Amino acid sequence: MNNYMKIVAAMLIWSTWGMMIRWLSLPPVVVLFYTAFIASIAVPLVLKARGEFSLAGVSTVWPLFCALALASIVNNLTYFYALAHTTVSNAVFTHYTAPVFVAVLAPFLIAERLQRVTLISLPLAVSGMVLIVLAGGGFQLGNEHRWGIIAGTASGVAYAFLIIISRRLSQRLMHHKAVVVLLWITASVTAPAAFVIDHHLTTRTVILLVIGGLAHSTIAPLLYFSALRQVIAQHAAILGYIEPLAAVPLAFMFLSEFPPLSAIVGGFLILSSGYLVVRASTGNRHNF
């Protein structure tokens, strides 16, 4: 139960990314660089203080670490592209096809048996997501949305691989190493673009970037990767729907956007799917 709550906590932290991006008003790659850079210093310090910092064994599974970094970067860039080239509803819906891809790929890539609760809770979560998307304007088709939809779907596939590879590394007790290496690679890859793109930092944006670096890129990943030692990939993917769900009350509290009935019903379906997953985990721990 504690590990499932870690994933929920991480998703709740990540659900505030949309507001952070809006408040920062900086190019996404710039935000990604600064937050990754801050976290790339903070995470090793936290792990060092806890006596858990070590890079031993990284070289033995370096292809997995490279694949993790590639999946993470592709996931971010394609999702940002989708947000810029199609509607938010299109981008969010296609991005959160990830749990479906996890359910399909996990049995083949990490020999994770498809569980009965997944066959019940995943359709519930997807239905809830559809209702929330409809509340936000619905799914828009047309040539002007084509590349945005393709990019959003690509981000969903990359997100699925990110979850699966993270699960594999966590099973090998390399969850902390995965966070450190992922942050170092992300900061290195995004640095050139961040330095080239013209942007201006104010005291307010610096404070927000520090908050993002410590909360979104330090605390949340440490919680998430740690939990994946015990939580199977398909369950983690379904709980990932907590992230878009949390955007509904956040929009109400901070943006005065009252959610329509369809969004409320969709949120109930997502919460129900999460409840089924957590309940199943308490009675089937031997499956982990």
PDB file of C-alpha atoms in Angstrom:
ATOM      1  CA  MET A   1       0.000   0.000   0.000  1.00  0.00           C
ATOM      2  CA  ASN A   2       2.818   2.402   0.894  1.00  0.00           C
ATOM      3  CA  ASN A   3       4.417   1.973  -2.537  1.00  0.00           C
ATOM      4  CA  TYR A   4       1.132   2.666  -4.305  1.00  0.00           C
ATOM      5  CA  MET A   5       0.721   5.842  -2.252  1.00  0.00           C
ATOM      6  CA  LYS A   6       4.226   6.892  -3.335  1.00  0.00           C
ATOM      7  CA  ILE A   7       3.128   6.691  -6.976  1.00  0.00           C
ATOM      8  CA  VAL A   8      -0.051   8.647  -6.251  1.00  0.00           C
ATOM      9  CA  ALA A   9       2.013  11.311  -4.434  1.00  0.00           C
ATOM     10  CA  ALA A  10       4.425  11.564  -7.374  1.00  0.00           C
ATOM     11  CA  MET A  11       1.523  11.924  -9.811  1.00  0.00           C
ATOM     12  CA  LEU A  12      -0.054  14.663  -7.700  1.00  0.00           C
ATOM     13  CA  ILE A  13       3.233  16.583  -7.763  1.00  0.00           C
ATOM     14  CA  TRP A  14       3.605  16.133 -11.532  1.00  0.00           C
ATOM     15  CA  SER A  15      -0.010  17.210 -12.075  1.00  0.00           C
ATOM     16  CA  THR A  16       1.012  20.795 -11.241  1.00  0.00           C
ATOM     17  CA  TRP A  17       3.420  20.957 -14.209  1.00  0.00           C
ATOM     18  CA  GLY A  18       0.779  22.645 -16.368  1.00  0.00           C
ATOM     19  CA  MET A  19       0.385  25.535 -13.950  1.00  0.00           C
ATOM     20  CA  MET A  20       4.155  25.780 -13.468  1.00  0.00           C
ATOM     21  CA  ILE A  21       4.717  26.051 -17.228  1.00  0.00           C
ATOM     22  CA  ARG A  22       2.046  28.746 -17.467  1.00  0.00           C
ATOM     23  CA  TRP A  23       3.486  30.736 -14.557  1.00  0.00           C
ATOM     24  CA  LEU A  24       7.071  30.434 -15.807  1.00  0.00           C
ATOM     25  CA  SER A  25       6.330  31.536 -19.392  1.00  0.00           C
ATOM     26  CA  LEU A  26       9.611  29.996 -20.536  1.00  0.00           C
ATOM     27  CA  PRO A  27      10.293  27.634 -23.469  1.00  0.00           C
ATOM     28  CA  PRO A  28       9.725  24.006 -22.340  1.00  0.00           C
ATOM     29  CA  VAL A  29      13.297  22.935 -23.143  1.00  0.00           C
ATOM     30  CA  VAL A  30      14.593  25.763 -20.927  1.00  0.00           C
ATOM     31  CA  VAL A  31      12.376  24.628 -18.055  1.00  0.00           C
ATOM     32  CA  LEU A  32      13.444  21.031 -18.602  1.00  0.00           C
ATOM     33  CA  PHE A  33      17.124  21.966 -18.485  1.00  0.00           C
ATOM     34  CA  TYR A  34      17.013  24.106 -15.345  1.00  0.00           C
ATOM     35  CA  THR A  35      14.852  21.705 -13.360  1.00  0.00           C
ATOM     36  CA  ALA A  36      16.953  18.713 -14.428  1.00  0.00           C
ATOM     37  CA  PHE A  37      20.154  20.611 -13.625  1.00  0.00           C
ATOM     38  CA  ILE A  38      18.930  21.560 -10.143  1.00  0.00           C
ATOM     39  CA  ALA A  39      17.747  18.015  -9.487  1.00  0.00           C
ATOM     40  CA  SER A  40      20.986  16.511 -10.841  1.00  0.00           C
ATOM     41  CA  ILE A  41      22.717  18.219  -7.901  1.00  0.00           C
ATOM     42  CA  ALA A  42      19.951  17.756  -5.329  1.00  0.00           C
ATOM     43  CA  VAL A  43      19.313  14.033  -5.847  1.00  0.00           C
ATOM     44  CA  PRO A  44      22.941  12.909  -5.296  1.00  0.00           C
ATOM     45  CA  LEU A  45      23.121  15.124  -2.199  1.00  0.00           C
ATOM     46  CA  VAL A  46      19.923  13.595  -0.794  1.00  0.00           C
ATOM     47  CA  LEU A  47      21.101  10.068  -1.535  1.00  0.00           C
ATOM     48  CA  LYS A  48      24.557  10.818  -0.116  1.00  0.00           C
ATOM     49  CA  ALA A  49      23.013  12.094   3.124  1.00  0.00           C
ATOM     50  CA  ARG A  50      20.991   8.873   3.367  1.00  0.00           C
ATOM     51  CA  GLY A  51      24.026   6.727   2.585  1.00  0.00           C
ATOM     52  CA  GLU A  52      22.420   5.444  -0.616  1.00  0.00           C
ATOM     53  CA  PHE A  53      24.434   7.181  -3.329  1.00  0.00           C
ATOM     54  CA  SER A  54      26.281   4.745  -5.569  1.00  0.00           C
ATOM     55  CA  LEU A  55      26.845   4.297  -9.284  1.00  0.00           C
ATOM     56  CA  ALA A  56      28.181   0.762  -8.955  1.00  0.00           C
ATOM     57  CA  GLY A  57      26.882  -1.544 -11.666  1.00  0.00           C
ATOM     58  CA  VAL A  58      25.700   1.201 -14.018  1.00  0.00           C
ATOM     59  CA  SER A  59      28.199   0.170 -16.693  1.00  0.00           C
ATOM     60  CA  THR A  60      26.867  -3.395 -16.668  1.00  0.00           C
ATOM     61  CA  VAL A  61      23.410  -2.315 -17.846  1.00  0.00           C
ATOM     62  CA  TRP A  62      24.262   0.896 -19.691  1.00  0.00           C
ATOM     63  CA  PRO A  63      21.936   0.047 -22.630  1.00  0.00           C
ATOM     64  CA  LEU A  64      18.978   0.173 -20.219  1.00  0.00           C
ATOM     65  CA  PHE A  65      20.062   3.572 -18.889  1.00  0.00           C
ATOM     66  CA  CYS A  66      20.495   4.916 -22.431  1.00  0.00           C
ATOM     67  CA  ALA A  67      17.072   3.565 -23.395  1.00  0.00           C
ATOM     68  CA  LEU A  68      15.552   5.158 -20.274  1.00  0.00           C
ATOM     69  CA  ALA A  69      17.053   8.555 -21.100  1.00  0.00           C
ATOM     70  CA  LEU A  70      15.960   8.285 -24.743  1.00  0.00           C
ATOM     71  CA  ALA A  71      12.391   7.371 -23.737  1.00  0.00           C
ATOM     72  CA  SER A  72      12.259  10.254 -21.260  1.00  0.00           C
ATOM     73  CA  ILE A  73      13.558  12.877 -23.700  1.00  0.00           C
ATOM     74  CA  VAL A  74      11.348  11.664 -26.575  1.00  0.00           C
ATOM     75  CA  ASN A  75       8.364  11.593 -24.213  1.00  0.00           C
ATOM     76  CA  ASN A  76       8.895  15.210 -23.155  1.00  0.00           C
ATOM     77  CA  LEU A  77       9.712  16.655 -26.569  1.00  0.00           C
ATOM     78  CA  THR A  78       6.878  14.942 -28.449  1.00  0.00           C
ATOM     79  CA  TYR A  79       4.367  15.865 -25.733  1.00  0.00           C
ATOM     80  CA  PHE A  80       5.468  19.507 -25.818  1.00  0.00           C
ATOM     81  CA  TYR A  81       5.242  19.434 -29.631  1.00  0.00           C
ATOM     82  CA  ALA A  82       1.715  18.009 -29.422  1.00  0.00           C
ATOM     83  CA  LEU A  83       0.649  20.739 -27.010  1.00  0.00           C
ATOM     84  CA  ALA A  84       1.937  23.335 -29.476  1.00  0.00           C
ATOM     85  CA  HIS A  85       0.498  21.812 -32.683  1.00  0.00           C
ATOM     86  CA  THR A  86      -2.922  20.514 -31.694  1.00  0.00           C
ATOM     87  CA  THR A  87      -5.537  21.093 -29.008  1.00  0.00           C
ATOM     88  CA  VAL A  88      -4.750  20.413 -25.368  1.00  0.00           C
ATOM     89  CA  SER A  89      -7.473  17.747 -25.346  1.00  0.00           C
ATOM     90  CA  ASN A  90      -5.877  15.972 -28.317  1.00  0.00           C
ATOM     91  CA  ALA A  91      -2.417  16.136 -26.750  1.00  0.00           C
ATOM     92  CA  VAL A  92      -3.532  14.905 -23.337  1.00  0.00           C
ATOM     93  CA  PHE A  93      -5.679  12.075 -24.688  1.00  0.00           C
ATOM     94  CA  THR A  94      -3.011  10.713 -27.045  1.00  0.00           C
ATOM     95  CA  HIS A  95      -0.283  11.078 -24.385  1.00  0.00           C
ATOM     96  CA  TYR A  96      -2.294   9.043 -21.898  1.00  0.00           C
ATOM     97  CA  THR A  97      -2.652   6.105 -24.253  1.00  0.00           C
ATOM     98  CA  ALA A  98       0.533   5.002 -22.454  1.00  0.00           C
ATOM     99  CA  PRO A  99      -1.208   2.580 -20.042  1.00  0.00           C
ATOM    100  CA  VAL A 100      -2.705   0.733 -23.011  1.00  0.00           C
ATOM    101  CA  PHE A 101       0.750   0.333 -24.570  1.00  0.00           C
ATOM    102  CA  VAL A 102       2.145  -0.805 -21.198  1.00  0.00           C
ATOM    103  CA  ALA A 103      -0.561  -3.468 -20.886  1.00  0.00           C
ATOM    104  CA  VAL A 104       0.288  -4.729 -24.392  1.00  0.00           C
ATOM    105  CA  LEU A 105       4.096  -4.519 -24.203  1.00  0.00           C
ATOM    106  CA  ALA A 106       4.887  -5.469 -20.596  1.00  0.00           C
ATOM    107  CA  PRO A 107       4.140  -9.200 -21.012  1.00  0.00           C
ATOM    108  CA  PHE A 108       6.656  -9.367 -23.878  1.00  0.00           C
ATOM    109  CA  LEU A 109       9.372  -6.985 -22.670  1.00  0.00           C
ATOM    110  CA  ILE A 110       9.543  -7.752 -18.943  1.00  0.00           C
ATOM    111  CA  ALA A 111       7.494 -10.979 -18.727  1.00  0.00           C
ATOM    112  CA  GLU A 112       4.837  -9.254 -16.641  1.00  0.00           C
ATOM    113  CA  ARG A 113       1.624 -11.256 -16.694  1.00  0.00           C
ATOM    114  CA  LEU A 114      -1.448  -9.256 -17.647  1.00  0.00           C
ATOM    115  CA  GLN A 115      -3.612  -9.232 -14.539  1.00  0.00           C
ATOM    116  CA  ARG A 116      -7.378  -9.548 -14.361  1.00  0.00           C
ATOM    117  CA  VAL A 117      -7.711  -6.294 -12.424  1.00  0.00           C
ATOM    118  CA  THR A 118      -5.932  -4.510 -15.295  1.00  0.00           C
ATOM    119  CA  LEU A 119      -8.563  -5.758 -17.751  1.00  0.00           C
ATOM    120  CA  ILE A 120     -11.222  -4.184 -15.517  1.00  0.00           C
ATOM    121  CA  SER A 121      -9.562  -1.006 -14.264  1.00  0.00           C
ATOM    122  CA  LEU A 122      -7.841   0.070 -17.492  1.00  0.00           C
ATOM    123  CA  PRO A 123     -11.096   0.458 -19.504  1.00  0.00           C
ATOM    124  CA  LEU A 124     -12.567   2.371 -16.548  1.00  0.00           C
ATOM    125  CA  ALA A 125      -9.594   4.743 -16.472  1.00  0.00           C
ATOM    126  CA  VAL A 126      -9.612   5.240 -20.259  1.00  0.00           C
ATOM    127  CA  SER A 127     -13.364   5.942 -20.187  1.00  0.00           C
ATOM    128  CA  GLY A 128     -12.801   8.488 -17.436  1.00  0.00           C
ATOM    129  CA  MET A 129     -10.040  10.096 -19.477  1.00  0.00           C
ATOM    130  CA  VAL A 130     -12.355  10.307 -22.513  1.00  0.00           C
ATOM    131  CA  LEU A 131     -14.993  12.104 -20.446  1.00  0.00           C
ATOM    132  CA  ILE A 132     -12.437  14.594 -19.112  1.00  0.00           C
ATOM    133  CA  VAL A 133     -11.174  15.233 -22.660  1.00  0.00           C
ATOM    134  CA  LEU A 134     -14.742  15.766 -23.883  1.00  0.00           C
ATOM    135  CA  ALA A 135     -15.224  18.278 -21.082  1.00  0.00           C
ATOM    136  CA  GLY A 136     -12.154  20.122 -22.322  1.00  0.00           C
ATOM    137  CA  GLY A 137     -13.462  20.522 -25.854  1.00  0.00           C
ATOM    138  CA  GLY A 138     -13.357  17.016 -27.253  1.00  0.00           C
ATOM    139  CA  PHE A 139     -11.066  15.272 -29.714  1.00  0.00           C
ATOM    140  CA  GLN A 140     -10.456  17.379 -32.847  1.00  0.00           C
ATOM    141  CA  LEU A 141      -9.586  15.799 -36.203  1.00  0.00           C
ATOM    142  CA  GLY A 142      -8.321  17.447 -39.363  1.00  0.00           C
ATOM    143  CA  ASN A 143      -5.119  18.018 -41.308  1.00  0.00           C
ATOM    144  CA  GLU A 144      -4.093  20.889 -39.047  1.00  0.00           C
ATOM    145  CA  HIS A 145      -4.068  18.479 -36.082  1.00  0.00           C
ATOM    146  CA  ARG A 146      -2.394  15.525 -37.824  1.00  0.00           C
ATOM    147  CA  TRP A 147       1.194  16.035 -36.690  1.00  0.00           C
ATOM    148  CA  GLY A 148       0.137  17.057 -33.206  1.00  0.00           C
ATOM    149  CA  ILE A 149      -1.885  13.851 -32.839  1.00  0.00           C
ATOM    150  CA  ILE A 150       1.005  11.772 -34.194  1.00  0.00           C
ATOM    151  CA  ALA A 151       3.404  13.471 -31.768  1.00  0.00           C
ATOM    152  CA  GLY A 152       1.006  12.929 -28.862  1.00  0.00           C
ATOM    153  CA  THR A 153       0.701   9.239 -29.688  1.00  0.00           C
ATOM    154  CA  ALA A 154       4.499   9.000 -29.946  1.00  0.00           C
ATOM    155  CA  SER A 155       4.745  10.544 -26.495  1.00  0.00           C
ATOM    156  CA  GLY A 156       2.330   7.893 -25.225  1.00  0.00           C
ATOM    157  CA  VAL A 157       4.521   5.111 -26.635  1.00  0.00           C
ATOM    158  CA  ALA A 158       7.658   6.724 -25.184  1.00  0.00           C
ATOM    159  CA  TYR A 159       5.918   7.124 -21.815  1.00  0.00           C
ATOM    160  CA  ALA A 160       5.027   3.423 -21.878  1.00  0.00           C
ATOM    161  CA  PHE A 161       8.663   2.461 -22.530  1.00  0.00           C
ATOM    162  CA  LEU A 162       9.719   4.853 -19.759  1.00  0.00           C
ATOM    163  CA  ILE A 163       7.487   3.012 -17.272  1.00  0.00           C
ATOM    164  CA  ILE A 164       8.575  -0.436 -18.431  1.00  0.00           C
ATOM    165  CA  ILE A 165      12.316   0.346 -18.396  1.00  0.00           C
ATOM    166  CA  SER A 166      11.981   2.063 -15.015  1.00  0.00           C
ATOM    167  CA  ARG A 167      10.297  -1.060 -13.654  1.00  0.00           C
ATOM    168  CA  ARG A 168      13.114  -3.255 -14.993  1.00  0.00           C
ATOM    169  CA  LEU A 169      15.809  -1.076 -13.402  1.00  0.00           C
ATOM    170  CA  SER A 170      13.907  -0.876 -10.116  1.00  0.00           C
ATOM    171  CA  GLN A 171      13.618  -4.656 -10.040  1.00  0.00           C
ATOM    172  CA  ARG A 172      17.420  -4.742 -10.261  1.00  0.00           C
ATOM    173  CA  LEU A 173      17.603  -2.343  -7.282  1.00  0.00           C
ATOM    174  CA  MET A 174      18.969   0.410  -9.531  1.00  0.00           C
ATOM    175  CA  HIS A 175      16.092   2.832  -8.964  1.00  0.00           C
ATOM    176  CA  HIS A 176      18.268   5.511  -7.360  1.00  0.00           C
ATOM    177  CA  LYS A 177      20.971   5.111  -9.986  1.00  0.00           C
ATOM    178  CA  ALA A 178      18.297   5.431 -12.681  1.00  0.00           C
ATOM    179  CA  VAL A 179      17.131   8.795 -11.313  1.00  0.00           C
ATOM    180  CA  VAL A 180      20.685  10.170 -11.096  1.00  0.00           C
ATOM    181  CA  VAL A 181      21.783   9.019 -14.553  1.00  0.00           C
ATOM    182  CA  LEU A 182      18.502  10.138 -16.145  1.00  0.00           C
ATOM    183  CA  LEU A 183      18.880  13.645 -14.705  1.00  0.00           C
ATOM    184  CA  TRP A 184      22.512  13.950 -15.752  1.00  0.00           C
ATOM    185  CA  ILE A 185      21.746  12.882 -19.315  1.00  0.00           C
ATOM    186  CA  THR A 186      18.660  15.124 -19.552  1.00  0.00           C
ATOM    187  CA  ALA A 187      20.578  18.177 -18.301  1.00  0.00           C
ATOM    188  CA  SER A 188      23.452  17.480 -20.711  1.00  0.00           C
ATOM    189  CA  VAL A 189      21.246  16.952 -23.765  1.00  0.00           C
ATOM    190  CA  THR A 190      19.009  19.988 -23.154  1.00  0.00           C
ATOM    191  CA  ALA A 191      21.829  22.372 -22.136  1.00  0.00           C
ATOM    192  CA  PRO A 192      22.847  23.451 -25.686  1.00  0.00           C
ATOM    193  CA  ALA A 193      19.278  24.351 -26.678  1.00  0.00           C
ATOM    194  CA  ALA A 194      18.614  26.076 -23.344  1.00  0.00           C
ATOM    195  CA  PHE A 195      21.693  28.271 -23.735  1.00  0.00           C
ATOM    196  CA  VAL A 196      20.949  29.129 -27.372  1.00  0.00           C
ATOM    197  CA  ILE A 197      17.273  30.014 -26.905  1.00  0.00           C
ATOM    198  CA  ASP A 198      16.766  33.592 -25.798  1.00  0.00           C
ATOM    199  CA  HIS A 199      15.080  33.793 -22.393  1.00  0.00           C
ATOM    200  CA  HIS A 200      15.049  36.019 -19.339  1.00  0.00           C
ATOM    201  CA  LEU A 201      15.109  34.893 -15.709  1.00  0.00           C
ATOM    202  CA  THR A 202      13.511  36.967 -12.974  1.00  0.00           C
ATOM    203  CA  THR A 203      13.487  36.397  -9.220  1.00  0.00           C
ATOM    204  CA  ARG A 204      10.021  34.900  -9.569  1.00  0.00           C
ATOM    205  CA  THR A 205      11.010  32.462 -12.322  1.00  0.00           C
ATOM    206  CA  VAL A 206      14.160  31.423 -10.447  1.00  0.00           C
ATOM    207  CA  ILE A 207      12.077  30.593  -7.371  1.00  0.00           C
ATOM    208  CA  LEU A 208       9.619  28.600  -9.482  1.00  0.00           C
ATOM    209  CA  LEU A 209      12.451  26.740 -11.231  1.00  0.00           C
ATOM    210  CA  VAL A 210      13.988  25.833  -7.871  1.00  0.00           C
ATOM    211  CA  ILE A 211      10.601  24.558  -6.684  1.00  0.00           C
ATOM    212  CA  GLY A 212      10.247  22.537  -9.888  1.00  0.00           C
ATOM    213  CA  GLY A 213      13.766  21.177  -9.587  1.00  0.00           C
ATOM    214  CA  LEU A 214      13.286  20.096  -5.964  1.00  0.00           C
ATOM    215  CA  ALA A 215       9.664  18.929  -6.071  1.00  0.00           C
ATOM    216  CA  HIS A 216       8.954  17.783  -9.641  1.00  0.00           C
ATOM    217  CA  SER A 217      12.426  16.539 -10.566  1.00  0.00           C
ATOM    218  CA  THR A 218      13.785  15.390  -7.191  1.00  0.00           C
ATOM    219  CA  ILE A 219      11.074  14.305  -4.746  1.00  0.00           C
ATOM    220  CA  ALA A 220       8.603  12.929  -7.312  1.00  0.00           C
ATOM    221  CA  PRO A 221      11.117  10.768  -9.262  1.00  0.00           C
ATOM    222  CA  LEU A 222      12.632   9.368  -6.052  1.00  0.00           C
ATOM    223  CA  LEU A 223       9.163   8.381  -4.844  1.00  0.00           C
ATOM    224  CA  TYR A 224       8.153   6.931  -8.219  1.00  0.00           C
ATOM    225  CA  PHE A 225      11.271   4.884  -8.935  1.00  0.00           C
ATOM    226  CA  SER A 226      11.414   3.593  -5.373  1.00  0.00           C
ATOM    227  CA  ALA A 227       7.805   2.394  -5.587  1.00  0.00           C
ATOM    228  CA  LEU A 228       8.435   0.547  -8.863  1.00  0.00           C
ATOM    229  CA  ARG A 229      10.478  -2.029  -6.965  1.00  0.00           C
ATOM    230  CA  GLN A 230       7.174  -3.478  -5.781  1.00  0.00           C
ATOM    231  CA  VAL A 231       4.494  -2.030  -8.078  1.00  0.00           C
ATOM    232  CA  ILE A 232       4.142  -3.740 -11.442  1.00  0.00           C
ATOM    233  CA  ALA A 233       4.289  -1.609 -14.592  1.00  0.00           C
ATOM    234  CA  GLN A 234       0.640  -2.016 -15.611  1.00  0.00           C
ATOM    235  CA  HIS A 235      -0.566  -0.878 -12.177  1.00  0.00           C
ATOM    236  CA  ALA A 236       1.813   2.103 -12.175  1.00  0.00           C
ATOM    237  CA  ALA A 237       0.555   3.084 -15.626  1.00  0.00           C
ATOM    238  CA  ILE A 238      -3.091   3.017 -14.544  1.00  0.00           C
ATOM    239  CA  LEU A 239      -2.324   5.081 -11.442  1.00  0.00           C
ATOM    240  CA  GLY A 240      -0.716   7.557 -13.841  1.00  0.00           C
ATOM    241  CA  TYR A 241      -4.236   8.730 -14.729  1.00  0.00           C
ATOM    242  CA  ILE A 242      -4.231  10.465 -11.337  1.00  0.00           C
ATOM    243  CA  GLU A 243      -2.042  13.136 -12.975  1.00  0.00           C
ATOM    244  CA  PRO A 244      -4.579  14.460 -15.529  1.00  0.00           C
ATOM    245  CA  LEU A 245      -7.380  13.872 -13.027  1.00  0.00           C
ATOM    246  CA  ALA A 246      -5.731  16.199 -10.509  1.00  0.00           C
ATOM    247  CA  ALA A 247      -5.723  18.964 -13.128  1.00  0.00           C
ATOM    248  CA  VAL A 248      -9.506  19.310 -12.748  1.00  0.00           C
ATOM    249  CA  PRO A 249      -9.605  20.507  -9.091  1.00  0.00           C
ATOM    250  CA  LEU A 250      -6.379  22.462  -9.630  1.00  0.00           C
ATOM    251  CA  ALA A 251      -7.986  24.386 -12.498  1.00  0.00           C
ATOM    252  CA  PHE A 252     -10.955  25.090 -10.235  1.00  0.00           C
ATOM    253  CA  MET A 253      -8.835  26.296  -7.299  1.00  0.00           C
ATOM    254  CA  PHE A 254      -6.243  28.359  -9.174  1.00  0.00           C
ATOM    255  CA  LEU A 255      -7.886  29.260 -12.482  1.00  0.00           C
ATOM    256  CA  SER A 256     -11.551  29.500 -11.403  1.00  0.00           C
ATOM    257  CA  GLU A 257     -12.527  26.926 -14.024  1.00  0.00           C
ATOM    258  CA  PHE A 258     -15.542  24.988 -12.706  1.00  0.00           C
ATOM    259  CA  PRO A 259     -15.469  21.383 -13.989  1.00  0.00           C
ATOM    260  CA  PRO A 260     -18.524  20.234 -15.987  1.00  0.00           C
ATOM    261  CA  LEU A 261     -20.480  17.139 -14.980  1.00  0.00           C
ATOM    262  CA  SER A 262     -18.717  14.927 -17.549  1.00  0.00           C
ATOM    263  CA  ALA A 263     -15.331  15.779 -16.018  1.00  0.00           C
ATOM    264  CA  ILE A 264     -16.633  14.924 -12.547  1.00  0.00           C
ATOM    265  CA  VAL A 265     -17.986  11.571 -13.761  1.00  0.00           C
ATOM    266  CA  GLY A 266     -14.691  10.915 -15.564  1.00  0.00           C
ATOM    267  CA  GLY A 267     -12.779  11.671 -12.387  1.00  0.00           C
ATOM    268  CA  PHE A 268     -14.961   9.219 -10.473  1.00  0.00           C
ATOM    269  CA  LEU A 269     -14.185   6.477 -13.017  1.00  0.00           C
ATOM    270  CA  ILE A 270     -10.440   7.136 -12.750  1.00  0.00           C
ATOM    271  CA  LEU A 271     -10.591   7.074  -8.951  1.00  0.00           C
ATOM    272  CA  SER A 272     -12.553   3.818  -9.127  1.00  0.00           C
ATOM    273  CA  SER A 273      -9.916   2.249 -11.370  1.00  0.00           C
ATOM    274  CA  GLY A 274      -7.172   3.343  -8.978  1.00  0.00           C
ATOM    275  CA  TYR A 275      -9.106   1.919  -6.034  1.00  0.00           C
ATOM    276  CA  LEU A 276      -9.452  -1.440  -7.792  1.00  0.00           C
ATOM    277  CA  VAL A 277      -5.705  -1.552  -8.503  1.00  0.00           C
ATOM    278  CA  VAL A 278      -4.719  -0.683  -4.927  1.00  0.00           C
ATOM    279  CA  ARG A 279      -7.279  -3.076  -3.466  1.00  0.00           C
ATOM    280  CA  ALA A 280      -6.047  -5.900  -5.692  1.00  0.00           C
ATOM    281  CA  SER A 281      -2.449  -5.224  -4.639  1.00  0.00           C
ATOM    282  CA  THR A 282      -3.231  -5.694  -0.942  1.00  0.00           C
ATOM    283  CA  GLY A 283      -4.611  -9.151  -1.590  1.00  0.00           C
ATOM    284  CA  ASN A 284      -2.131 -10.296  -4.248  1.00  0.00           C
ATOM    285  CA  ARG A 285       1.296  -9.228  -3.029  1.00  0.00           C
ATOM    286  CA  HIS A 286       2.773 -12.559  -4.034  1.00  0.00           C
ATOM    287  CA  ASN A 287       2.332 -11.500  -7.690  1.00  0.00           C
ATOM    288  CA  PHE A 288       5.043  -8.875  -7.221  1.00  0.00           C
TER     289      PHE A 288
END
